[in-house]
PDB file of C-alpha atoms in Angstrom:
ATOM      1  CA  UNK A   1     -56.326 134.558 -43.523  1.00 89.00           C
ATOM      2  CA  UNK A   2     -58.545 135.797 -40.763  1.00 94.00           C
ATOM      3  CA  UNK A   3     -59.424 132.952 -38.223  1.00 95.00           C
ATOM      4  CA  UNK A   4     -62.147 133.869 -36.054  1.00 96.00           C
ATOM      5  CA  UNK A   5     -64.231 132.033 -33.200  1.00 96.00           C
ATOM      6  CA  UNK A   6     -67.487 132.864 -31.592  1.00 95.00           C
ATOM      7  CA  UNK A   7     -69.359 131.859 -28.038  1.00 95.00           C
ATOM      8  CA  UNK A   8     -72.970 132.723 -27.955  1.00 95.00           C
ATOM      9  CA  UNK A   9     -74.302 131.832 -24.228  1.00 95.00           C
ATOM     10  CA  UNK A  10     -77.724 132.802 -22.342  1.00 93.00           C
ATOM     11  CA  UNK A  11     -80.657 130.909 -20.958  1.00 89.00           C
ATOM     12  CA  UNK A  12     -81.757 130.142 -24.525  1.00 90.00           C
ATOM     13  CA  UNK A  13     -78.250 128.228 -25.441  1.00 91.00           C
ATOM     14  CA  UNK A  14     -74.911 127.740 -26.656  1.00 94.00           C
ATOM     15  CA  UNK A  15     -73.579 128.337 -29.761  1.00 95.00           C
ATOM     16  CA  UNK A  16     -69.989 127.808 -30.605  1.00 96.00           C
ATOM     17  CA  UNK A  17     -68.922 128.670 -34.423  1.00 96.00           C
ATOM     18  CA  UNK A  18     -65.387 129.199 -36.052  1.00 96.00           C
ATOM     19  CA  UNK A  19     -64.905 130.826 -39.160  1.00 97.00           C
ATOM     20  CA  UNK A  20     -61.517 130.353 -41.480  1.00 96.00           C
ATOM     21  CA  UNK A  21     -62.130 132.944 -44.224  1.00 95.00           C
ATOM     22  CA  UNK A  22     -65.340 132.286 -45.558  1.00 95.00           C
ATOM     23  CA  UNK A  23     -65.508 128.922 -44.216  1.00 97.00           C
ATOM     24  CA  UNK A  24     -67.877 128.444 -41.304  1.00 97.00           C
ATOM     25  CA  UNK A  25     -68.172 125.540 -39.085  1.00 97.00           C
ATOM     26  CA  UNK A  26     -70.341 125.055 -35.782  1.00 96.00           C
ATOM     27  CA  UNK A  27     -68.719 123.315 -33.188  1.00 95.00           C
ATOM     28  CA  UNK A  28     -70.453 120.813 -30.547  1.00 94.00           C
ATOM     29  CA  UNK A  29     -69.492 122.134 -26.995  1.00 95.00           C
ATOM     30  CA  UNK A  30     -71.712 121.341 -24.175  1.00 94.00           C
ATOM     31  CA  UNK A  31     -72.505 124.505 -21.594  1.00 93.00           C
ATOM     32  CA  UNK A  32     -71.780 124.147 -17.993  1.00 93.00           C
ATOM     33  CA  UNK A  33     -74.718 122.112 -16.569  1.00 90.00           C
ATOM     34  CA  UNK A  34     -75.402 125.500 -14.692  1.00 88.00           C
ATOM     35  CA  UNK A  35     -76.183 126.845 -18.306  1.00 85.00           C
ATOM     36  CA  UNK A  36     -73.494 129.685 -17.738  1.00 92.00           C
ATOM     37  CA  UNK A  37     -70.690 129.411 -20.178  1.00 93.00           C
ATOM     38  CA  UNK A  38     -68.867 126.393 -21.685  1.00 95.00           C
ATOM     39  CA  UNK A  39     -68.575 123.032 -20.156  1.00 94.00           C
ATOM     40  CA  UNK A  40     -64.781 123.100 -21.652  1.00 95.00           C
ATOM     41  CA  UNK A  41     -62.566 125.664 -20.429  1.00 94.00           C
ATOM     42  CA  UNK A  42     -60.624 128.031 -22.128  1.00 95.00           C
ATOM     43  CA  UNK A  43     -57.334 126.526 -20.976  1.00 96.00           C
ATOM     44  CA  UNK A  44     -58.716 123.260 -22.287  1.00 96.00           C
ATOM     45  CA  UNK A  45     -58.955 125.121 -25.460  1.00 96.00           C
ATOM     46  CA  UNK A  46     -55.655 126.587 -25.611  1.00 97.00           C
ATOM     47  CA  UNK A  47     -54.128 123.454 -24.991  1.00 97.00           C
ATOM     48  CA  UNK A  48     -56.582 121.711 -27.745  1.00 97.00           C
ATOM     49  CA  UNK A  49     -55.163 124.439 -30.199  1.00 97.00           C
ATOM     50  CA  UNK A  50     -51.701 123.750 -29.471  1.00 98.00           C
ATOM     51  CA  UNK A  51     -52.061 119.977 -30.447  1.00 98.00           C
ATOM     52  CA  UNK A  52     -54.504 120.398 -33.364  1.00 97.00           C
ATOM     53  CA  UNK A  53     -52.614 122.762 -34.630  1.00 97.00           C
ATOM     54  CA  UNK A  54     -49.242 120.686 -33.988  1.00 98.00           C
ATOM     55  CA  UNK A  55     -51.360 117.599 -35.377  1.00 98.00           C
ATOM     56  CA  UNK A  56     -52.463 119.420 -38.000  1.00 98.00           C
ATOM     57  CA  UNK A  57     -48.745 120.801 -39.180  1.00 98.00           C
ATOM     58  CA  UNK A  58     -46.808 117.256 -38.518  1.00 98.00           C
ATOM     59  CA  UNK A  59     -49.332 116.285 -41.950  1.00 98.00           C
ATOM     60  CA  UNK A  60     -48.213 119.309 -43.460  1.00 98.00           C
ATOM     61  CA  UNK A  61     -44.936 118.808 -43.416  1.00 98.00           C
ATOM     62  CA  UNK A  62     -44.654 115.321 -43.619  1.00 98.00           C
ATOM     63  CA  UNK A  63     -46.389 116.119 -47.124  1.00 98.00           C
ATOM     64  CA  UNK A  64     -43.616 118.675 -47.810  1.00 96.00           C
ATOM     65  CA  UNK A  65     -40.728 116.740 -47.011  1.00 96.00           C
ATOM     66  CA  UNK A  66     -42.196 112.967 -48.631  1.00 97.00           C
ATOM     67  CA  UNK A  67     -42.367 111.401 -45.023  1.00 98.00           C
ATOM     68  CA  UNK A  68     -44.901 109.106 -45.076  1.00 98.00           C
ATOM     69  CA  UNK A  69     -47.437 109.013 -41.589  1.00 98.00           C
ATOM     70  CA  UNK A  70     -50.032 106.257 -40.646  1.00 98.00           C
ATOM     71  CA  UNK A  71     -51.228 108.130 -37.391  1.00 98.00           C
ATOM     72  CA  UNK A  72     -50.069 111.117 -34.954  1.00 98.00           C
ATOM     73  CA  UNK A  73     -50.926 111.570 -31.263  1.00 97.00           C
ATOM     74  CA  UNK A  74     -50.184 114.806 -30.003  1.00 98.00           C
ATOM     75  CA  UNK A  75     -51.062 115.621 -25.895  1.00 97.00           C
ATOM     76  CA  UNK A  76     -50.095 119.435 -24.971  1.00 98.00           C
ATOM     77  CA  UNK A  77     -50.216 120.692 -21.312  1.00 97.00           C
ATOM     78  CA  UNK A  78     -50.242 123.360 -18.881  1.00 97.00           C
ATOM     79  CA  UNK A  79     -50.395 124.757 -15.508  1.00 97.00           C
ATOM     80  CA  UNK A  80     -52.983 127.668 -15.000  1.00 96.00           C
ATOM     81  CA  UNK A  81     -51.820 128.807 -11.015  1.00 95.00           C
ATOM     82  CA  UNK A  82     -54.718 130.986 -10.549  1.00 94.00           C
ATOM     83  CA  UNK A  83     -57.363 133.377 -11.614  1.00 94.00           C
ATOM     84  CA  UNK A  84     -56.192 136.028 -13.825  1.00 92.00           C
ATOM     85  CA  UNK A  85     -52.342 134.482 -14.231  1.00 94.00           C
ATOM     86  CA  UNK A  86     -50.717 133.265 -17.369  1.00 93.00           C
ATOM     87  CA  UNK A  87     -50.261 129.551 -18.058  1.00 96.00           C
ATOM     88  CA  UNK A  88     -46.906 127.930 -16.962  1.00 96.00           C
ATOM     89  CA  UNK A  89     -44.903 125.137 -18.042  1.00 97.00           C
ATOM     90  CA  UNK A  90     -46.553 125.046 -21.411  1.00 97.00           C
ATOM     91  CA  UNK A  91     -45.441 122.104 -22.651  1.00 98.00           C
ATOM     92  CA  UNK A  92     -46.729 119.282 -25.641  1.00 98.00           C
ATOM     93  CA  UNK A  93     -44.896 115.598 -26.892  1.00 97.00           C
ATOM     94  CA  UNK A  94     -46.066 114.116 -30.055  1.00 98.00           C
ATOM     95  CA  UNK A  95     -45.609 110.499 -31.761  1.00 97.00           C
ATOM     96  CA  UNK A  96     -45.716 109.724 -34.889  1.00 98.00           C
ATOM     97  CA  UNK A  97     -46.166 106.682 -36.472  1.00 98.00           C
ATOM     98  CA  UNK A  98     -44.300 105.988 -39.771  1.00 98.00           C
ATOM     99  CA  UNK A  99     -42.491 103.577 -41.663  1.00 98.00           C
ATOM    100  CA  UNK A 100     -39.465 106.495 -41.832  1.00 98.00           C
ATOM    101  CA  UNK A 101     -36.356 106.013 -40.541  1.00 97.00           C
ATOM    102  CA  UNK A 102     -36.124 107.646 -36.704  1.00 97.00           C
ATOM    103  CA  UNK A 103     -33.754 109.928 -38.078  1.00 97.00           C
ATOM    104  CA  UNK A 104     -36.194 112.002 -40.338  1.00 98.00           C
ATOM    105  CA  UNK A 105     -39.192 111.351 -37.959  1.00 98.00           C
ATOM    106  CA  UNK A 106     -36.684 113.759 -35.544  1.00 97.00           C
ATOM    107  CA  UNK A 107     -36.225 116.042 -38.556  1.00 97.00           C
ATOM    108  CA  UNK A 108     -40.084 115.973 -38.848  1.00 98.00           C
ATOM    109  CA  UNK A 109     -40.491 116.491 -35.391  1.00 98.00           C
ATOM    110  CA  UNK A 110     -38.220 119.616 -35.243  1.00 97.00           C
ATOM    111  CA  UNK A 111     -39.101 120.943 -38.827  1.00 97.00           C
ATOM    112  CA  UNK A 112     -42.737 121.153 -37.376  1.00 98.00           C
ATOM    113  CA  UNK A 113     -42.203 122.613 -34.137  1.00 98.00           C
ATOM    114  CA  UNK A 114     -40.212 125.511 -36.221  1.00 98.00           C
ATOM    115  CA  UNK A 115     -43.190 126.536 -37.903  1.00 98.00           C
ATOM    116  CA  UNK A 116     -46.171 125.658 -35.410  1.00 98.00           C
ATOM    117  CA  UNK A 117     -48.315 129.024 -35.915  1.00 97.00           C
ATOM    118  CA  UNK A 118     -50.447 128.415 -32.670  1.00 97.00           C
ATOM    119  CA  UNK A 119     -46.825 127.960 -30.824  1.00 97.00           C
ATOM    120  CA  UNK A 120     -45.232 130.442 -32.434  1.00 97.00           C
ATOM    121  CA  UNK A 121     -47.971 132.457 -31.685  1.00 96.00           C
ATOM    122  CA  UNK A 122     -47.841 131.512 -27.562  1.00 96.00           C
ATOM    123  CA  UNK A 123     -44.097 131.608 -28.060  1.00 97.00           C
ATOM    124  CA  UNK A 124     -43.791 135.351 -29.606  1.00 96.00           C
ATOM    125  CA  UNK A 125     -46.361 136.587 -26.615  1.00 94.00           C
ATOM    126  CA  UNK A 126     -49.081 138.192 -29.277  1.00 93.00           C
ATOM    127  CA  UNK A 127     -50.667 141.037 -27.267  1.00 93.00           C
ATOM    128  CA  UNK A 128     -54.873 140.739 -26.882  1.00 93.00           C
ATOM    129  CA  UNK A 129     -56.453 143.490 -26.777  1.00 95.00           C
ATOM    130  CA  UNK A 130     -60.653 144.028 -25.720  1.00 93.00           C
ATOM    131  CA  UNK A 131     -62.211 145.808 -28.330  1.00 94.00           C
ATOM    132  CA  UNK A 132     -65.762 147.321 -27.318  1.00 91.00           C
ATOM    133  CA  UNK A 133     -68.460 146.927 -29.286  1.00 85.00           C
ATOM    134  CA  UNK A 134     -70.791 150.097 -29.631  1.00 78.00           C
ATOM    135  CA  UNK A 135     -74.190 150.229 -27.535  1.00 68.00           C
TER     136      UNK A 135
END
């Protein structure tokens, strides 16, 4: 499954959209009041994708394993040292709330983390690479 996003910006607008397959979605994200960009960052984004995708997973598996959940909170973080360096100290905590027993909400917990794409992703150090679009 191909997962794509796209930031259209000028004096005109901005346009977010993702696109999961064939599914396409428009997203609401403000540009800078300067007009130049997005008002949210792209660290603010990376750190959103870690706990959707973590948010997103802990109903997965909870699904998976019978482990029934009335609510998740999930708050990931990072520290970006300066222009042009990597993020440091990547780190995220989630709760869940569930009538389970603490000892599968762990298993949950851990089960999750194991197969977090978006982490696994970070984790495994994906190379990105610019691609230039022909003139």
């Amino acid at each position: 499954m191909q997962i794509t996003a796209i930031v259209t910006n000028s004096a005109a607008g901005h346009d977010v959209t993702v696109r999961t397959g064939n599914s396409v979605q428009p997203l609401r994200v403000p540009p800078k009041s300067a007009g130049k960009g997005s008002a949210i960052n792209g660290g603010e984004f990376l750190m959103l994708a870690l706990a959707t995708c973590y948010c997103n997973d802990l109903y997965r598996e909870a699904e998976r394993l019978g482990v029934p959940i009335d609510g998740v909170e999930v708050e990931a973080s990072a520290e970006f040292p300066g222009v042009g360096l990597a993020a440091t100290n990547i780190t995220y905590r989630a709760s869940v709330s569930s009538p389970a027993a603490h000892s599968v909400l762990a298993r949950l917990l851990c089960e999750t983390d194991a197969v977090a794409e978006v982490h696994n992703t970070v984790r495994a150090g994906v190379p990105v690479e610019l691609v230039r679009r022909q003139a």
